[in-house]
PDB file of C-alpha atoms in Angstrom:
ATOM      1  CA  UNK A  17      71.597 -71.661 105.532  1.00  0.00           C
ATOM      2  CA  UNK A  18      75.141 -71.671 106.941  1.00  0.00           C
ATOM      3  CA  UNK A  19      76.838 -74.007 109.409  1.00  0.00           C
ATOM      4  CA  UNK A  20      79.156 -73.147 112.296  1.00  0.00           C
ATOM      5  CA  UNK A  21      81.077 -75.616 114.466  1.00  0.00           C
ATOM      6  CA  UNK A  22      82.087 -74.577 117.981  1.00  0.00           C
ATOM      7  CA  UNK A  23      84.848 -76.766 119.426  1.00  0.00           C
ATOM      8  CA  UNK A  24      84.440 -75.910 123.091  1.00  0.00           C
ATOM      9  CA  UNK A  25      87.497 -76.679 125.174  1.00  0.00           C
ATOM     10  CA  UNK A  26      86.500 -77.929 128.588  1.00  0.00           C
ATOM     11  CA  UNK A  27      87.736 -75.730 131.405  1.00  0.00           C
ATOM     12  CA  UNK A  28      86.224 -75.005 134.774  1.00  0.00           C
ATOM     13  CA  UNK A  29      85.887 -71.275 134.092  1.00  0.00           C
ATOM     14  CA  UNK A  30      83.492 -72.021 131.215  1.00  0.00           C
ATOM     15  CA  UNK A  31      80.959 -73.668 133.506  1.00  0.00           C
ATOM     16  CA  UNK A  32      78.498 -72.221 135.956  1.00  0.00           C
ATOM     17  CA  UNK A  33      77.261 -75.095 138.119  1.00  0.00           C
ATOM     18  CA  UNK A  34      74.014 -75.222 140.094  1.00  0.00           C
ATOM     19  CA  UNK A  35      74.441 -73.825 143.592  1.00  0.00           C
ATOM     20  CA  UNK A  36      71.947 -76.220 145.100  1.00  0.00           C
ATOM     21  CA  UNK A  37      70.199 -79.457 144.262  1.00  0.00           C
ATOM     22  CA  UNK A  38      66.990 -77.670 143.271  1.00  0.00           C
ATOM     23  CA  UNK A  39      68.603 -76.262 140.129  1.00  0.00           C
ATOM     24  CA  UNK A  40      68.633 -78.793 137.334  1.00  0.00           C
ATOM     25  CA  UNK A  41      70.719 -76.973 134.735  1.00  0.00           C
ATOM     26  CA  UNK A  42      74.409 -76.194 134.401  1.00  0.00           C
ATOM     27  CA  UNK A  43      75.473 -73.245 132.250  1.00  0.00           C
ATOM     28  CA  UNK A  44      78.220 -73.394 129.630  1.00  0.00           C
ATOM     29  CA  UNK A  45      79.531 -70.055 128.374  1.00  0.00           C
ATOM     30  CA  UNK A  46      80.212 -69.841 124.620  1.00  0.00           C
ATOM     31  CA  UNK A  47      81.469 -66.375 123.583  1.00  0.00           C
ATOM     32  CA  UNK A  48      80.132 -65.081 120.204  1.00  0.00           C
ATOM     33  CA  UNK A  49      77.182 -67.525 120.184  1.00  0.00           C
ATOM     34  CA  UNK A  50      74.617 -64.732 120.505  1.00  0.00           C
ATOM     35  CA  UNK A  51      75.864 -63.190 117.246  1.00  0.00           C
ATOM     36  CA  UNK A  52      74.305 -65.962 115.139  1.00  0.00           C
ATOM     37  CA  UNK A  53      70.669 -66.143 113.968  1.00  0.00           C
ATOM     38  CA  UNK A  54      70.294 -69.836 114.790  1.00  0.00           C
ATOM     39  CA  UNK A  55      67.688 -72.042 113.131  1.00  0.00           C
ATOM     40  CA  UNK A  56      68.861 -75.429 114.459  1.00  0.00           C
ATOM     41  CA  UNK A  57      71.623 -76.742 116.710  1.00  0.00           C
ATOM     42  CA  UNK A  58      73.132 -80.057 117.781  1.00  0.00           C
ATOM     43  CA  UNK A  59      75.168 -80.603 120.946  1.00  0.00           C
ATOM     44  CA  UNK A  60      77.802 -83.334 121.224  1.00  0.00           C
ATOM     45  CA  UNK A  61      79.417 -84.171 124.549  1.00  0.00           C
ATOM     46  CA  UNK A  62      82.638 -86.206 124.601  1.00  0.00           C
ATOM     47  CA  UNK A  63      83.773 -87.779 127.852  1.00  0.00           C
ATOM     48  CA  UNK A  64      83.636 -90.613 130.350  1.00  0.00           C
ATOM     49  CA  UNK A  65      80.199 -91.670 131.484  1.00  0.00           C
ATOM     50  CA  UNK A  66      78.713 -94.077 134.020  1.00  0.00           C
ATOM     51  CA  UNK A  67      80.101 -97.267 132.489  1.00  0.00           C
ATOM     52  CA  UNK A  68      83.625 -95.810 132.585  1.00  0.00           C
ATOM     53  CA  UNK A  69      84.158 -95.761 128.818  1.00  0.00           C
ATOM     54  CA  UNK A  70      84.924 -92.755 126.646  1.00  0.00           C
ATOM     55  CA  UNK A  71      82.117 -92.038 124.215  1.00  0.00           C
ATOM     56  CA  UNK A  72      80.205 -89.324 122.417  1.00  0.00           C
ATOM     57  CA  UNK A  73      76.789 -88.346 123.729  1.00  0.00           C
ATOM     58  CA  UNK A  74      74.556 -86.858 121.026  1.00  0.00           C
ATOM     59  CA  UNK A  75      71.045 -88.048 121.896  1.00  0.00           C
ATOM     60  CA  UNK A  76      68.729 -87.309 124.800  1.00  0.00           C
ATOM     61  CA  UNK A  77      70.640 -84.160 125.779  1.00  0.00           C
ATOM     62  CA  UNK A  78      68.230 -81.669 127.291  1.00  0.00           C
ATOM     63  CA  UNK A  79      69.622 -78.202 126.588  1.00  0.00           C
ATOM     64  CA  UNK A  80      68.676 -74.770 125.334  1.00  0.00           C
ATOM     65  CA  UNK A  81      70.590 -71.715 124.126  1.00  0.00           C
ATOM     66  CA  UNK A  82      70.168 -68.253 125.594  1.00  0.00           C
ATOM     67  CA  UNK A  83      72.559 -65.507 124.511  1.00  0.00           C
ATOM     68  CA  UNK A  84      76.154 -66.685 124.885  1.00  0.00           C
ATOM     69  CA  UNK A  85      75.162 -69.588 127.142  1.00  0.00           C
ATOM     70  CA  UNK A  86      74.072 -73.187 126.735  1.00  0.00           C
ATOM     71  CA  UNK A  87      71.956 -74.513 129.610  1.00  0.00           C
ATOM     72  CA  UNK A  88      72.340 -78.281 129.966  1.00  0.00           C
ATOM     73  CA  UNK A  89      70.696 -80.845 132.235  1.00  0.00           C
ATOM     74  CA  UNK A  90      73.087 -81.065 135.150  1.00  0.00           C
ATOM     75  CA  UNK A  91      75.833 -83.678 135.111  1.00  0.00           C
ATOM     76  CA  UNK A  92      79.218 -83.534 136.801  1.00  0.00           C
ATOM     77  CA  UNK A  93      81.592 -81.802 134.330  1.00  0.00           C
ATOM     78  CA  UNK A  94      84.631 -83.743 135.549  1.00  0.00           C
ATOM     79  CA  UNK A  95      83.478 -86.496 133.172  1.00  0.00           C
ATOM     80  CA  UNK A  96      83.594 -84.214 130.121  1.00  0.00           C
ATOM     81  CA  UNK A  97      86.671 -83.990 127.883  1.00  0.00           C
ATOM     82  CA  UNK A  98      85.267 -81.532 125.339  1.00  0.00           C
ATOM     83  CA  UNK A  99      82.050 -80.387 123.716  1.00  0.00           C
ATOM     84  CA  UNK A 100      81.001 -79.597 120.163  1.00  0.00           C
ATOM     85  CA  UNK A 101      78.094 -77.378 119.215  1.00  0.00           C
ATOM     86  CA  UNK A 102      76.950 -77.367 115.594  1.00  0.00           C
ATOM     87  CA  UNK A 103      74.579 -74.581 114.593  1.00  0.00           C
ATOM     88  CA  UNK A 104      72.724 -73.966 111.353  1.00  0.00           C
ATOM     89  CA  UNK A 105      72.147 -70.243 111.078  1.00  0.00           C
ATOM     90  CA  UNK A 106      70.724 -67.700 108.656  1.00  0.00           C
ATOM     91  CA  UNK A 107      73.424 -65.079 109.175  1.00  0.00           C
ATOM     92  CA  UNK A 108      74.973 -62.726 111.708  1.00  0.00           C
ATOM     93  CA  UNK A 109      72.267 -60.911 113.674  1.00  0.00           C
ATOM     94  CA  UNK A 110      74.628 -58.342 115.225  1.00  0.00           C
ATOM     95  CA  UNK A 111      78.282 -58.126 114.191  1.00  0.00           C
ATOM     96  CA  UNK A 112      79.583 -56.486 117.358  1.00  0.00           C
ATOM     97  CA  UNK A 113      78.577 -59.627 119.284  1.00  0.00           C
ATOM     98  CA  UNK A 114      81.418 -61.443 117.483  1.00  0.00           C
ATOM     99  CA  UNK A 115      83.901 -59.465 119.589  1.00  0.00           C
ATOM    100  CA  UNK A 116      82.761 -59.741 123.234  1.00  0.00           C
ATOM    101  CA  UNK A 117      86.284 -59.411 124.668  1.00  0.00           C
ATOM    102  CA  UNK A 118      87.046 -56.181 122.816  1.00  0.00           C
ATOM    103  CA  UNK A 119      86.136 -53.580 125.420  1.00  0.00           C
ATOM    104  CA  UNK A 120      87.092 -50.511 123.378  1.00  0.00           C
ATOM    105  CA  UNK A 121      83.705 -49.678 121.872  1.00  0.00           C
ATOM    106  CA  UNK A 122      85.129 -47.769 118.905  1.00  0.00           C
ATOM    107  CA  UNK A 123      87.453 -50.652 118.012  1.00  0.00           C
ATOM    108  CA  UNK A 124      84.597 -53.141 118.423  1.00  0.00           C
ATOM    109  CA  UNK A 125      82.368 -51.081 116.135  1.00  0.00           C
ATOM    110  CA  UNK A 126      85.084 -50.824 113.494  1.00  0.00           C
ATOM    111  CA  UNK A 127      85.827 -54.571 113.614  1.00  0.00           C
ATOM    112  CA  UNK A 128      82.117 -55.268 113.196  1.00  0.00           C
ATOM    113  CA  UNK A 129      82.042 -53.135 110.044  1.00  0.00           C
ATOM    114  CA  UNK A 130      85.171 -54.856 108.729  1.00  0.00           C
ATOM    115  CA  UNK A 131      83.584 -58.278 109.287  1.00  0.00           C
ATOM    116  CA  UNK A 132      80.403 -57.261 107.490  1.00  0.00           C
ATOM    117  CA  UNK A 133      82.480 -56.018 104.543  1.00  0.00           C
ATOM    118  CA  UNK A 134      84.497 -59.244 104.543  1.00  0.00           C
ATOM    119  CA  UNK A 135      81.329 -61.348 104.290  1.00  0.00           C
ATOM    120  CA  UNK A 136      80.089 -59.352 101.315  1.00  0.00           C
ATOM    121  CA  UNK A 137      83.502 -59.665  99.640  1.00  0.00           C
ATOM    122  CA  UNK A 138      83.606 -63.416 100.191  1.00  0.00           C
ATOM    123  CA  UNK A 139      80.122 -63.954  98.760  1.00  0.00           C
ATOM    124  CA  UNK A 140      81.034 -61.955  95.641  1.00  0.00           C
ATOM    125  CA  UNK A 141      84.419 -63.732  95.379  1.00  0.00           C
ATOM    126  CA  UNK A 142      86.282 -60.424  95.617  1.00  0.00           C
ATOM    127  CA  UNK A 143      89.377 -62.071  97.029  1.00  0.00           C
ATOM    128  CA  UNK A 144      91.600 -59.006  97.424  1.00  0.00           C
ATOM    129  CA  UNK A 145      88.862 -57.079  99.231  1.00  0.00           C
ATOM    130  CA  UNK A 146      88.252 -60.126 101.397  1.00  0.00           C
ATOM    131  CA  UNK A 147      91.951 -60.411 102.237  1.00  0.00           C
ATOM    132  CA  UNK A 148      92.192 -56.702 103.097  1.00  0.00           C
ATOM    133  CA  UNK A 149      89.218 -56.878 105.465  1.00  0.00           C
ATOM    134  CA  UNK A 150      90.545 -60.055 107.086  1.00  0.00           C
ATOM    135  CA  UNK A 151      93.914 -58.426 107.683  1.00  0.00           C
ATOM    136  CA  UNK A 152      92.161 -55.505 109.366  1.00  0.00           C
ATOM    137  CA  UNK A 153      90.087 -57.829 111.573  1.00  0.00           C
ATOM    138  CA  UNK A 154      93.085 -59.953 112.545  1.00  0.00           C
ATOM    139  CA  UNK A 155      95.092 -56.861 113.452  1.00  0.00           C
ATOM    140  CA  UNK A 156      92.287 -55.494 115.611  1.00  0.00           C
ATOM    141  CA  UNK A 157      91.697 -58.792 117.404  1.00  0.00           C
ATOM    142  CA  UNK A 158      95.413 -59.262 118.071  1.00  0.00           C
ATOM    143  CA  UNK A 159      95.694 -55.737 119.477  1.00  0.00           C
ATOM    144  CA  UNK A 160      92.917 -56.692 121.883  1.00  0.00           C
ATOM    145  CA  UNK A 161      94.553 -60.008 122.795  1.00  0.00           C
ATOM    146  CA  UNK A 162      98.096 -58.673 123.236  1.00  0.00           C
ATOM    147  CA  UNK A 163      96.929 -55.494 124.929  1.00  0.00           C
ATOM    148  CA  UNK A 164      98.871 -52.983 122.852  1.00  0.00           C
ATOM    149  CA  UNK A 165      99.469 -51.875 119.271  1.00  0.00           C
ATOM    150  CA  UNK A 166     103.071 -52.774 118.472  1.00  0.00           C
ATOM    151  CA  UNK A 167     102.753 -53.193 114.704  1.00  0.00           C
ATOM    152  CA  UNK A 168     100.974 -55.931 112.776  1.00  0.00           C
ATOM    153  CA  UNK A 169     104.084 -58.061 112.216  1.00  0.00           C
ATOM    154  CA  UNK A 170     105.013 -57.985 115.897  1.00  0.00           C
ATOM    155  CA  UNK A 171     101.436 -58.715 116.950  1.00  0.00           C
ATOM    156  CA  UNK A 172     101.397 -61.881 114.838  1.00  0.00           C
ATOM    157  CA  UNK A 173     104.749 -63.072 116.180  1.00  0.00           C
ATOM    158  CA  UNK A 174     103.795 -62.331 119.793  1.00  0.00           C
ATOM    159  CA  UNK A 175     100.464 -64.143 119.400  1.00  0.00           C
ATOM    160  CA  UNK A 176     102.270 -67.166 117.953  1.00  0.00           C
ATOM    161  CA  UNK A 177     104.882 -67.175 120.734  1.00  0.00           C
ATOM    162  CA  UNK A 178     102.176 -66.955 123.393  1.00  0.00           C
ATOM    163  CA  UNK A 179     100.288 -69.868 121.843  1.00  0.00           C
ATOM    164  CA  UNK A 180      97.216 -67.902 120.766  1.00  0.00           C
ATOM    165  CA  UNK A 181      97.721 -68.947 117.134  1.00  0.00           C
ATOM    166  CA  UNK A 182      99.589 -71.843 115.521  1.00  0.00           C
ATOM    167  CA  UNK A 183     102.148 -71.835 112.702  1.00  0.00           C
ATOM    168  CA  UNK A 184      99.603 -72.301 109.912  1.00  0.00           C
ATOM    169  CA  UNK A 185      97.411 -69.509 111.264  1.00  0.00           C
ATOM    170  CA  UNK A 186     100.443 -67.261 111.631  1.00  0.00           C
ATOM    171  CA  UNK A 187     101.449 -67.933 108.013  1.00  0.00           C
ATOM    172  CA  UNK A 188      97.947 -67.131 106.729  1.00  0.00           C
ATOM    173  CA  UNK A 189      97.743 -63.892 108.697  1.00  0.00           C
ATOM    174  CA  UNK A 190     101.209 -62.822 107.540  1.00  0.00           C
ATOM    175  CA  UNK A 191     100.103 -63.516 103.962  1.00  0.00           C
ATOM    176  CA  UNK A 192      97.055 -61.279 104.428  1.00  0.00           C
ATOM    177  CA  UNK A 193      99.321 -58.624 105.942  1.00  0.00           C
ATOM    178  CA  UNK A 194     101.635 -58.738 102.923  1.00  0.00           C
ATOM    179  CA  UNK A 195      98.779 -58.731 100.395  1.00  0.00           C
ATOM    180  CA  UNK A 196      97.732 -55.290 101.639  1.00  0.00           C
ATOM    181  CA  UNK A 197     100.568 -53.883  99.515  1.00  0.00           C
ATOM    182  CA  UNK A 198      98.825 -55.019  96.320  1.00  0.00           C
ATOM    183  CA  UNK A 199      96.743 -51.841  96.354  1.00  0.00           C
ATOM    184  CA  UNK A 200      99.850 -49.830  95.378  1.00  0.00           C
ATOM    185  CA  UNK A 201     100.231 -49.311  91.620  1.00  0.00           C
ATOM    186  CA  UNK A 202     103.910 -50.217  91.720  1.00  0.00           C
ATOM    187  CA  UNK A 203     103.078 -53.707  93.002  1.00  0.00           C
ATOM    188  CA  UNK A 204     101.398 -54.862  89.775  1.00  0.00           C
ATOM    189  CA  UNK A 205     104.066 -57.533  89.281  1.00  0.00           C
ATOM    190  CA  UNK A 206     103.426 -59.091  92.685  1.00  0.00           C
ATOM    191  CA  UNK A 207     101.327 -62.254  92.832  1.00  0.00           C
ATOM    192  CA  UNK A 208      97.622 -61.581  93.253  1.00  0.00           C
ATOM    193  CA  UNK A 209      95.709 -63.370  95.980  1.00  0.00           C
ATOM    194  CA  UNK A 210      94.351 -66.735  94.861  1.00  0.00           C
ATOM    195  CA  UNK A 211      91.072 -68.426  95.630  1.00  0.00           C
ATOM    196  CA  UNK A 212      92.938 -71.078  97.640  1.00  0.00           C
ATOM    197  CA  UNK A 213      94.590 -68.397  99.789  1.00  0.00           C
ATOM    198  CA  UNK A 214      91.218 -66.753 100.379  1.00  0.00           C
ATOM    199  CA  UNK A 215      89.723 -70.101 101.419  1.00  0.00           C
ATOM    200  CA  UNK A 216      92.578 -70.650 103.873  1.00  0.00           C
ATOM    201  CA  UNK A 217      91.907 -67.192 105.294  1.00  0.00           C
ATOM    202  CA  UNK A 218      88.227 -68.070 105.695  1.00  0.00           C
ATOM    203  CA  UNK A 219      89.107 -71.250 107.568  1.00  0.00           C
ATOM    204  CA  UNK A 220      91.467 -69.395 109.908  1.00  0.00           C
ATOM    205  CA  UNK A 221      89.026 -66.531 110.477  1.00  0.00           C
ATOM    206  CA  UNK A 222      86.133 -68.874 111.290  1.00  0.00           C
ATOM    207  CA  UNK A 223      88.305 -70.576 113.906  1.00  0.00           C
ATOM    208  CA  UNK A 224      89.982 -67.529 115.448  1.00  0.00           C
ATOM    209  CA  UNK A 225      86.828 -65.396 115.623  1.00  0.00           C
ATOM    210  CA  UNK A 226      85.868 -67.773 118.456  1.00  0.00           C
ATOM    211  CA  UNK A 227      89.229 -68.957 119.794  1.00  0.00           C
ATOM    212  CA  UNK A 228      90.629 -65.471 120.425  1.00  0.00           C
ATOM    213  CA  UNK A 229      87.580 -64.631 122.537  1.00  0.00           C
ATOM    214  CA  UNK A 230      88.117 -67.528 124.940  1.00  0.00           C
ATOM    215  CA  UNK A 231      91.906 -67.800 125.241  1.00  0.00           C
ATOM    216  CA  UNK A 232      93.427 -66.643 128.516  1.00  0.00           C
ATOM    217  CA  UNK A 233      95.599 -63.616 127.876  1.00  0.00           C
ATOM    218  CA  UNK A 234      98.443 -61.909 129.672  1.00  0.00           C
ATOM    219  CA  UNK A 235      97.799 -58.432 128.253  1.00  0.00           C
ATOM    220  CA  UNK A 236      94.835 -56.225 128.990  1.00  0.00           C
ATOM    221  CA  UNK A 237      91.944 -56.135 126.546  1.00  0.00           C
ATOM    222  CA  UNK A 238      91.348 -52.833 124.812  1.00  0.00           C
TER     223      UNK A 238
END
């Protein structure tokens, strides 16, 4: 069993509120959620409640998951600061569902295959293969976010400047970009990818596979 944490930033566009008093549920959109074969989940709501204090609500939350949506007993979302969803899941049920904002079907299909290969590489501790697949996934996602293919280096820098990724994430992705050269015979003196670097890549990938699907973007998706 695997665990996935969704840190859901509160924003009005994520919510679909009941249109009338007869509807008891509000809908929270969580891109990529439908990709996971979920066994168990826990919802945590952080915000200001009736007594006017900031607290975490974890019990007595009536909700259910359907596709990329969480349906929650209606409460006014102005009181919510952010939400966490923790899911225990068996695996990825359909890899293309990890890339809902990638509208180019051929690119989406290729990214799905890359992600499946990256999982197999990680489980077998094949760190170079894992790094290569991660670099390919990052490049494809950034092309979708930026809206054009302007070279991997430029994509990383543009994503950082636009605030889609932070400095640590940028450094990890650049490292994966550079490690692609290790496949050339003449690069045998270059440092091989370490386990620690692969673990950092895993941390960044697990975060960005969700974050890059929900960030507002200035370019057009591909």
